[in-house]
Amino acid sequence: MRKKIIAGNWKMNNSNSETNKLLRELKKNKFSDNKRVIVCPSFTQLSIAIEKLKNTEITVASQNIHFASHGPYTGEVSAAMIKNLGVFMTILGHSERRTFFYETDEILKNKVNTALKEEIEIIFCVGENLSDRKSKNHFKFVQSQLENSIFHLPGKSLQQIIIAYEPIWAIGTGETASPHQAQEMHSFIRNLIYKKYNQSISDSISIIYGGSVNPKNAADIFSKTDVDGGLVGGASLNPDDFAEIVRSI
Ligand code: PGA
């Protein structure tokens, strides 16, 4: 059985004191054991989150890592550095990184390889923009993102990856994919994994949905067979909303 997963992507938000407050509130909730709850603060808040969440079941993940292990990459943070803090998971391939920081499929493939070499779990994001959706190219587009960045991996490594389907047109816009649209893409992705790998691997990979998930729409989206949870941006900044989303899964 795949565990249900809710990850909060804080993006470039939260000061030290806001982080402390948010986590203090979040810790008041008792989430059931069959759910995996993850928070993804910015690099500068990772140590606070690790400290505050020790002895809890909540996992701390970073929002990015660099593909190199060290070296002349001013302003970047390596996998080994986050591991030093006690962080063993990262988001990779978020559309904001692809768009604003020009992260290509090839760069992301290198990042994926580095993370896995360092034994860091990955939330790997894919998703089409509005014009691809409108021209009905969305399945092809997502397929090529997966083929170019993660389908070179052996099955065992692929199982260290949570796939997040995040249609770009739904991120931060208030517009969500309908439960049907989410299910359709998730089952498409699972079928690709089945064809490329096998049934047991495709059954074991978690595929979560992201894009304007909130306490009102979460339950409907999560009710779909191939939707194993959510990657939540805006609503993860409010501890009550985030906790409600976790409960609705
Ligand atoms: P959103 O962001 O929930 O604010 O749309 C989701 C994401 O970008 O991961």
Short mmCIF file of N, CA and C in Angstrom, two decimals, residues 45-196:
data_model
loop_
_atom_site.label_atom_id
_atom_site.label_comp_id
_atom_site.label_asym_id
_atom_site.label_seq_id
_atom_site.Cartn_x
_atom_site.Cartn_y
_atom_site.Cartn_z
N GLN A 45 16.09 28.22 6.66
CA GLN A 45 15.19 27.79 7.74
C GLN A 45 15.28 26.28 8.01
N LEU A 46 16.12 25.59 7.26
CA LEU A 46 16.18 24.12 7.41
C LEU A 46 16.60 23.70 8.82
N SER A 47 17.64 24.36 9.36
CA SER A 47 18.12 23.93 10.69
C SER A 47 17.05 24.15 11.75
N ILE A 48 16.35 25.27 11.64
CA ILE A 48 15.28 25.53 12.62
C ILE A 48 14.24 24.42 12.54
N ALA A 49 13.87 24.07 11.30
CA ALA A 49 12.83 23.04 11.12
C ALA A 49 13.31 21.70 11.66
N ILE A 50 14.56 21.36 11.40
CA ILE A 50 15.10 20.08 11.90
C ILE A 50 15.04 20.06 13.43
N GLU A 51 15.47 21.17 14.03
CA GLU A 51 15.49 21.25 15.49
C GLU A 51 14.07 21.16 16.06
N LYS A 52 13.18 21.96 15.47
CA LYS A 52 11.80 22.02 15.99
C LYS A 52 11.03 20.71 15.79
N LEU A 53 11.37 19.98 14.73
CA LEU A 53 10.57 18.79 14.40
C LEU A 53 11.22 17.49 14.85
N LYS A 54 12.32 17.61 15.60
CA LYS A 54 12.92 16.33 16.05
C LYS A 54 11.94 15.65 17.02
N ASN A 55 11.97 14.33 16.98
CA ASN A 55 11.00 13.52 17.74
C ASN A 55 9.56 13.67 17.23
N THR A 56 9.40 14.15 16.00
CA THR A 56 8.06 14.11 15.39
C THR A 56 8.17 13.25 14.13
N GLU A 57 7.02 12.98 13.54
CA GLU A 57 7.01 12.16 12.32
C GLU A 57 7.10 13.04 11.07
N ILE A 58 7.21 14.36 11.27
CA ILE A 58 7.21 15.25 10.10
C ILE A 58 8.62 15.29 9.48
N THR A 59 8.68 15.07 8.18
CA THR A 59 9.97 15.07 7.46
C THR A 59 10.28 16.49 6.97
N VAL A 60 11.57 16.85 7.02
CA VAL A 60 12.00 18.15 6.49
C VAL A 60 12.73 17.90 5.16
N ALA A 61 12.35 18.65 4.14
CA ALA A 61 13.00 18.53 2.83
C ALA A 61 13.43 19.91 2.35
N SER A 62 14.47 19.95 1.50
CA SER A 62 14.85 21.23 0.90
C SER A 62 14.07 21.43 -0.40
N GLN A 63 14.20 22.61 -0.97
CA GLN A 63 13.44 22.92 -2.20
C GLN A 63 14.28 22.72 -3.45
N ASN A 64 15.59 22.45 -3.25
CA ASN A 64 16.50 22.35 -4.38
C ASN A 64 17.85 21.88 -3.87
N ILE A 65 18.67 21.34 -4.75
CA ILE A 65 20.10 21.17 -4.48
C ILE A 65 20.83 21.42 -5.79
N HIS A 66 22.15 21.59 -5.69
CA HIS A 66 22.96 21.74 -6.90
C HIS A 66 23.38 20.36 -7.40
N PHE A 67 23.78 20.28 -8.70
CA PHE A 67 24.17 18.97 -9.23
C PHE A 67 25.59 18.57 -8.85
N ALA A 68 26.42 19.56 -8.48
CA ALA A 68 27.80 19.20 -8.13
C ALA A 68 27.91 18.95 -6.63
N SER A 69 28.91 18.20 -6.23
CA SER A 69 29.04 17.89 -4.80
C SER A 69 29.69 19.05 -4.05
N HIS A 70 30.53 19.84 -4.75
CA HIS A 70 31.16 21.03 -4.16
C HIS A 70 31.84 21.78 -5.30
N GLY A 71 32.41 22.96 -5.01
CA GLY A 71 33.19 23.64 -6.04
C GLY A 71 32.75 25.07 -6.30
N PRO A 72 33.24 25.63 -7.41
CA PRO A 72 33.03 27.05 -7.69
C PRO A 72 31.62 27.34 -8.24
N TYR A 73 30.64 27.27 -7.38
CA TYR A 73 29.25 27.53 -7.79
C TYR A 73 28.64 28.53 -6.81
N THR A 74 29.05 29.76 -6.93
CA THR A 74 28.66 30.81 -5.99
C THR A 74 27.15 30.86 -5.78
N GLY A 75 26.75 30.83 -4.52
CA GLY A 75 25.33 30.95 -4.20
C GLY A 75 24.58 29.64 -4.17
N GLU A 76 25.26 28.55 -4.46
CA GLU A 76 24.55 27.26 -4.53
C GLU A 76 24.75 26.43 -3.26
N VAL A 77 23.92 25.41 -3.10
CA VAL A 77 23.96 24.54 -1.92
C VAL A 77 23.96 23.08 -2.39
N SER A 78 24.88 22.30 -1.85
CA SER A 78 25.01 20.91 -2.33
C SER A 78 24.19 19.92 -1.50
N ALA A 79 24.07 18.72 -2.06
CA ALA A 79 23.37 17.63 -1.35
C ALA A 79 24.08 17.32 -0.03
N ALA A 80 25.42 17.29 -0.07
CA ALA A 80 26.18 16.97 1.15
C ALA A 80 25.90 18.02 2.23
N MET A 81 25.72 19.27 1.81
CA MET A 81 25.47 20.34 2.79
C MET A 81 24.13 20.17 3.50
N ILE A 82 23.10 19.80 2.75
CA ILE A 82 21.81 19.62 3.43
C ILE A 82 21.85 18.38 4.32
N LYS A 83 22.60 17.37 3.87
CA LYS A 83 22.74 16.16 4.70
C LYS A 83 23.41 16.49 6.04
N ASN A 84 24.39 17.42 5.96
CA ASN A 84 25.05 17.88 7.19
C ASN A 84 24.07 18.41 8.20
N LEU A 85 22.98 18.99 7.70
CA LEU A 85 21.97 19.56 8.61
C LEU A 85 20.99 18.49 9.09
N GLY A 86 21.05 17.33 8.46
CA GLY A 86 20.10 16.27 8.84
C GLY A 86 18.89 16.23 7.91
N VAL A 87 19.06 16.75 6.69
CA VAL A 87 17.96 16.76 5.71
C VAL A 87 18.25 15.70 4.63
N PHE A 88 17.29 14.82 4.40
CA PHE A 88 17.53 13.69 3.50
C PHE A 88 16.49 13.62 2.39
N MET A 89 15.94 14.76 2.05
CA MET A 89 14.93 14.79 0.99
C MET A 89 14.98 16.16 0.32
N THR A 90 14.71 16.20 -0.98
CA THR A 90 14.64 17.50 -1.66
C THR A 90 13.60 17.49 -2.77
N ILE A 91 13.04 18.66 -3.03
CA ILE A 91 12.24 18.85 -4.25
C ILE A 91 13.23 19.07 -5.39
N LEU A 92 12.94 18.55 -6.56
CA LEU A 92 13.71 18.89 -7.77
C LEU A 92 12.74 19.11 -8.93
N GLY A 93 13.10 20.03 -9.81
CA GLY A 93 12.33 20.21 -11.04
C GLY A 93 11.05 21.00 -10.88
N HIS A 94 10.94 21.76 -9.77
CA HIS A 94 9.75 22.59 -9.65
C HIS A 94 9.67 23.55 -10.84
N SER A 95 8.47 23.82 -11.31
CA SER A 95 8.34 24.64 -12.53
C SER A 95 8.91 26.05 -12.32
N GLU A 96 8.91 26.54 -11.07
CA GLU A 96 9.50 27.86 -10.85
C GLU A 96 11.01 27.81 -11.06
N ARG A 97 11.64 26.69 -10.75
CA ARG A 97 13.08 26.55 -11.01
C ARG A 97 13.31 26.36 -12.51
N ARG A 98 12.42 25.62 -13.15
CA ARG A 98 12.59 25.42 -14.59
C ARG A 98 12.42 26.76 -15.32
N THR A 99 11.44 27.57 -14.88
CA THR A 99 11.13 28.80 -15.60
C THR A 99 12.11 29.93 -15.25
N PHE A 100 12.28 30.21 -13.96
CA PHE A 100 13.06 31.40 -13.58
C PHE A 100 14.57 31.14 -13.52
N PHE A 101 14.96 29.88 -13.37
CA PHE A 101 16.39 29.57 -13.24
C PHE A 101 16.87 28.65 -14.35
N TYR A 102 16.05 28.53 -15.38
CA TYR A 102 16.42 27.84 -16.61
C TYR A 102 16.93 26.42 -16.38
N GLU A 103 16.32 25.71 -15.45
CA GLU A 103 16.73 24.34 -15.21
C GLU A 103 16.13 23.43 -16.29
N THR A 104 17.01 22.85 -17.08
CA THR A 104 16.56 22.00 -18.19
C THR A 104 16.41 20.55 -17.70
N ASP A 105 15.82 19.72 -18.56
CA ASP A 105 15.70 18.29 -18.24
C ASP A 105 17.08 17.68 -17.96
N GLU A 106 18.06 18.14 -18.74
CA GLU A 106 19.42 17.59 -18.61
C GLU A 106 20.04 17.98 -17.25
N ILE A 107 19.88 19.24 -16.89
CA ILE A 107 20.38 19.70 -15.57
C ILE A 107 19.69 18.89 -14.47
N LEU A 108 18.38 18.71 -14.64
CA LEU A 108 17.62 18.00 -13.60
C LEU A 108 18.02 16.53 -13.52
N LYS A 109 18.36 15.95 -14.65
CA LYS A 109 18.84 14.57 -14.64
C LYS A 109 20.11 14.48 -13.79
N ASN A 110 21.01 15.46 -13.96
CA ASN A 110 22.24 15.48 -13.16
C ASN A 110 21.94 15.66 -11.68
N LYS A 111 20.97 16.53 -11.39
CA LYS A 111 20.60 16.75 -9.98
C LYS A 111 20.00 15.48 -9.37
N VAL A 112 19.16 14.81 -10.16
CA VAL A 112 18.55 13.56 -9.69
C VAL A 112 19.65 12.53 -9.37
N ASN A 113 20.61 12.41 -10.29
CA ASN A 113 21.69 11.44 -10.08
C ASN A 113 22.49 11.79 -8.82
N THR A 114 22.77 13.07 -8.64
CA THR A 114 23.54 13.50 -7.45
C THR A 114 22.77 13.19 -6.18
N ALA A 115 21.51 13.54 -6.16
CA ALA A 115 20.69 13.32 -4.95
C ALA A 115 20.68 11.83 -4.61
N LEU A 116 20.48 10.99 -5.60
CA LEU A 116 20.39 9.55 -5.32
C LEU A 116 21.74 9.00 -4.85
N LYS A 117 22.82 9.51 -5.45
CA LYS A 117 24.16 9.08 -5.01
C LYS A 117 24.36 9.43 -3.53
N GLU A 118 23.80 10.54 -3.12
CA GLU A 118 23.93 10.98 -1.72
C GLU A 118 22.82 10.40 -0.84
N GLU A 119 22.03 9.50 -1.41
CA GLU A 119 20.91 8.86 -0.69
C GLU A 119 19.90 9.87 -0.17
N ILE A 120 19.59 10.82 -1.04
CA ILE A 120 18.56 11.81 -0.72
C ILE A 120 17.31 11.48 -1.54
N GLU A 121 16.20 11.37 -0.86
CA GLU A 121 14.93 11.11 -1.54
C GLU A 121 14.52 12.37 -2.32
N ILE A 122 13.71 12.15 -3.35
CA ILE A 122 13.37 13.28 -4.23
C ILE A 122 11.86 13.40 -4.42
N ILE A 123 11.39 14.63 -4.38
CA ILE A 123 10.04 14.92 -4.90
C ILE A 123 10.29 15.54 -6.27
N PHE A 124 10.00 14.82 -7.34
CA PHE A 124 10.34 15.30 -8.68
C PHE A 124 9.09 15.84 -9.37
N CYS A 125 9.15 17.13 -9.73
CA CYS A 125 7.96 17.80 -10.28
C CYS A 125 7.95 17.78 -11.80
N VAL A 126 6.79 17.51 -12.34
CA VAL A 126 6.56 17.62 -13.78
C VAL A 126 5.22 18.35 -13.98
N GLY A 127 5.00 18.83 -15.18
CA GLY A 127 3.71 19.48 -15.44
C GLY A 127 3.79 20.40 -16.64
N GLU A 128 2.68 20.49 -17.34
CA GLU A 128 2.64 21.25 -18.60
C GLU A 128 2.15 22.68 -18.38
N ASN A 129 2.45 23.54 -19.34
CA ASN A 129 1.88 24.90 -19.26
C ASN A 129 0.54 24.94 -20.00
N LEU A 130 -0.09 26.10 -19.94
CA LEU A 130 -1.44 26.21 -20.47
C LEU A 130 -1.50 25.93 -21.97
N SER A 131 -0.48 26.41 -22.71
CA SER A 131 -0.58 26.22 -24.16
C SER A 131 -0.45 24.73 -24.52
N ASP A 132 0.38 24.00 -23.76
CA ASP A 132 0.45 22.54 -24.02
C ASP A 132 -0.86 21.85 -23.69
N ARG A 133 -1.49 22.30 -22.62
CA ARG A 133 -2.79 21.72 -22.26
C ARG A 133 -3.81 22.03 -23.35
N LYS A 134 -3.82 23.30 -23.80
CA LYS A 134 -4.83 23.69 -24.80
C LYS A 134 -4.63 22.97 -26.13
N SER A 135 -3.36 22.73 -26.46
CA SER A 135 -3.12 22.04 -27.74
C SER A 135 -3.10 20.51 -27.57
N LYS A 136 -3.54 20.08 -26.41
CA LYS A 136 -3.64 18.64 -26.10
C LYS A 136 -2.30 17.92 -26.19
N ASN A 137 -1.24 18.68 -25.90
CA ASN A 137 0.11 18.11 -25.94
C ASN A 137 0.59 17.73 -24.54
N HIS A 138 -0.33 17.84 -23.55
CA HIS A 138 0.13 17.71 -22.16
C HIS A 138 0.68 16.34 -21.80
N PHE A 139 0.10 15.27 -22.33
CA PHE A 139 0.61 13.93 -22.00
C PHE A 139 2.02 13.75 -22.56
N LYS A 140 2.18 14.16 -23.81
CA LYS A 140 3.49 14.04 -24.47
C LYS A 140 4.53 14.85 -23.72
N PHE A 141 4.13 16.04 -23.30
CA PHE A 141 5.06 16.95 -22.62
C PHE A 141 5.56 16.34 -21.30
N VAL A 142 4.62 15.85 -20.50
CA VAL A 142 4.98 15.26 -19.22
C VAL A 142 5.82 13.99 -19.43
N GLN A 143 5.44 13.22 -20.45
CA GLN A 143 6.21 12.00 -20.75
C GLN A 143 7.67 12.34 -21.06
N SER A 144 7.87 13.42 -21.84
CA SER A 144 9.26 13.75 -22.20
C SER A 144 10.02 14.26 -20.97
N GLN A 145 9.36 14.96 -20.06
CA GLN A 145 10.05 15.39 -18.84
C GLN A 145 10.52 14.17 -18.04
N LEU A 146 9.67 13.16 -17.95
CA LEU A 146 10.03 11.96 -17.19
C LEU A 146 11.13 11.17 -17.90
N GLU A 147 10.97 11.03 -19.23
CA GLU A 147 11.97 10.26 -19.98
C GLU A 147 13.33 10.92 -19.93
N ASN A 148 13.35 12.26 -19.98
CA ASN A 148 14.64 12.96 -20.03
C ASN A 148 15.34 13.08 -18.68
N SER A 149 14.61 12.95 -17.59
CA SER A 149 15.26 13.20 -16.29
C SER A 149 15.25 12.05 -15.31
N ILE A 150 14.28 11.13 -15.39
CA ILE A 150 14.29 10.06 -14.37
C ILE A 150 14.13 8.63 -14.92
N PHE A 151 13.71 8.49 -16.18
CA PHE A 151 13.46 7.13 -16.66
C PHE A 151 14.74 6.38 -17.08
N HIS A 152 15.89 7.03 -16.93
CA HIS A 152 17.15 6.32 -17.16
C HIS A 152 17.53 5.47 -15.93
N LEU A 153 16.83 5.71 -14.81
CA LEU A 153 17.21 5.09 -13.54
C LEU A 153 16.79 3.62 -13.48
N PRO A 154 17.56 2.80 -12.77
CA PRO A 154 17.05 1.46 -12.49
C PRO A 154 15.87 1.54 -11.54
N GLY A 155 15.03 0.51 -11.57
CA GLY A 155 13.80 0.53 -10.79
C GLY A 155 14.00 0.85 -9.31
N LYS A 156 15.04 0.30 -8.74
CA LYS A 156 15.28 0.49 -7.31
C LYS A 156 15.50 1.97 -6.98
N SER A 157 16.20 2.66 -7.88
CA SER A 157 16.45 4.09 -7.67
C SER A 157 15.18 4.91 -7.90
N LEU A 158 14.41 4.49 -8.91
CA LEU A 158 13.17 5.22 -9.19
C LEU A 158 12.26 5.21 -7.95
N GLN A 159 12.36 4.13 -7.18
CA GLN A 159 11.51 4.03 -5.99
C GLN A 159 11.91 4.99 -4.87
N GLN A 160 13.03 5.71 -5.06
CA GLN A 160 13.41 6.77 -4.10
C GLN A 160 12.78 8.10 -4.50
N ILE A 161 11.94 8.07 -5.51
CA ILE A 161 11.36 9.31 -6.03
C ILE A 161 9.85 9.33 -5.85
N ILE A 162 9.37 10.47 -5.36
CA ILE A 162 7.93 10.76 -5.34
C ILE A 162 7.71 11.68 -6.54
N ILE A 163 6.78 11.34 -7.41
CA ILE A 163 6.52 12.21 -8.56
C ILE A 163 5.40 13.18 -8.20
N ALA A 164 5.62 14.46 -8.48
CA ALA A 164 4.57 15.45 -8.24
C ALA A 164 4.10 15.99 -9.59
N TYR A 165 2.83 15.77 -9.89
CA TYR A 165 2.26 16.36 -11.11
C TYR A 165 1.71 17.74 -10.76
N GLU A 166 2.34 18.76 -11.34
CA GLU A 166 1.92 20.13 -11.06
C GLU A 166 1.72 20.89 -12.37
N PRO A 167 0.49 20.91 -12.87
CA PRO A 167 0.25 21.68 -14.10
C PRO A 167 0.55 23.17 -13.82
N ILE A 168 1.39 23.75 -14.64
CA ILE A 168 1.87 25.12 -14.37
C ILE A 168 0.70 26.11 -14.28
N TRP A 169 -0.31 25.87 -15.09
CA TRP A 169 -1.46 26.79 -15.12
C TRP A 169 -2.26 26.75 -13.81
N ALA A 170 -1.97 25.78 -12.96
CA ALA A 170 -2.72 25.69 -11.69
C ALA A 170 -1.89 26.14 -10.49
N ILE A 171 -0.61 26.48 -10.70
CA ILE A 171 0.24 26.82 -9.56
C ILE A 171 0.08 28.29 -9.18
N GLY A 172 -0.37 28.51 -7.96
CA GLY A 172 -0.49 29.86 -7.43
C GLY A 172 -1.55 30.70 -8.13
N THR A 173 -2.38 30.07 -8.94
CA THR A 173 -3.36 30.83 -9.73
C THR A 173 -4.76 30.74 -9.13
N GLY A 174 -4.95 29.82 -8.20
CA GLY A 174 -6.29 29.60 -7.66
C GLY A 174 -7.09 28.66 -8.54
N GLU A 175 -6.52 28.34 -9.71
CA GLU A 175 -7.22 27.41 -10.60
C GLU A 175 -6.64 26.00 -10.41
N THR A 176 -7.47 25.06 -10.02
CA THR A 176 -6.95 23.69 -9.81
C THR A 176 -7.33 22.82 -11.00
N ALA A 177 -6.51 21.78 -11.22
CA ALA A 177 -6.96 20.76 -12.16
C ALA A 177 -8.18 20.10 -11.54
N SER A 178 -9.13 19.68 -12.34
CA SER A 178 -10.28 18.98 -11.78
C SER A 178 -9.79 17.61 -11.29
N PRO A 179 -10.51 17.00 -10.35
CA PRO A 179 -10.11 15.67 -9.91
C PRO A 179 -9.94 14.72 -11.10
N HIS A 180 -10.80 14.86 -12.10
CA HIS A 180 -10.71 14.01 -13.28
C HIS A 180 -9.41 14.26 -14.05
N GLN A 181 -9.08 15.55 -14.24
CA GLN A 181 -7.84 15.87 -14.97
C GLN A 181 -6.61 15.34 -14.23
N ALA A 182 -6.64 15.46 -12.88
CA ALA A 182 -5.52 14.97 -12.09
C ALA A 182 -5.41 13.45 -12.23
N GLN A 183 -6.52 12.76 -12.04
CA GLN A 183 -6.53 11.29 -12.13
C GLN A 183 -6.03 10.82 -13.50
N GLU A 184 -6.51 11.52 -14.54
CA GLU A 184 -6.15 11.14 -15.91
C GLU A 184 -4.62 11.19 -16.10
N MET A 185 -4.00 12.28 -15.63
CA MET A 185 -2.55 12.40 -15.79
C MET A 185 -1.80 11.43 -14.87
N HIS A 186 -2.29 11.28 -13.64
CA HIS A 186 -1.61 10.36 -12.71
C HIS A 186 -1.64 8.93 -13.24
N SER A 187 -2.78 8.53 -13.79
CA SER A 187 -2.85 7.15 -14.26
C SER A 187 -2.01 7.01 -15.54
N PHE A 188 -1.93 8.07 -16.33
CA PHE A 188 -1.04 8.06 -17.51
C PHE A 188 0.41 7.84 -17.06
N ILE A 189 0.83 8.58 -16.02
CA ILE A 189 2.21 8.47 -15.53
C ILE A 189 2.45 7.05 -14.97
N ARG A 190 1.48 6.55 -14.21
CA ARG A 190 1.66 5.22 -13.62
C ARG A 190 1.77 4.15 -14.73
N ASN A 191 1.00 4.33 -15.77
CA ASN A 191 1.05 3.39 -16.88
C ASN A 191 2.39 3.45 -17.63
N LEU A 192 2.95 4.67 -17.73
CA LEU A 192 4.28 4.79 -18.35
C LEU A 192 5.31 4.01 -17.54
N ILE A 193 5.20 4.12 -16.21
CA ILE A 193 6.15 3.42 -15.33
C ILE A 193 5.96 1.91 -15.48
N TYR A 194 4.72 1.50 -15.58
CA TYR A 194 4.42 0.07 -15.77
C TYR A 194 5.07 -0.45 -17.06
N LYS A 195 4.93 0.36 -18.15
CA LYS A 195 5.46 -0.09 -19.43
C LYS A 195 7.00 -0.11 -19.43
N LYS A 196 7.57 0.90 -18.77
CA LYS A 196 9.04 1.03 -18.77
C LYS A 196 9.68 0.10 -17.73
#
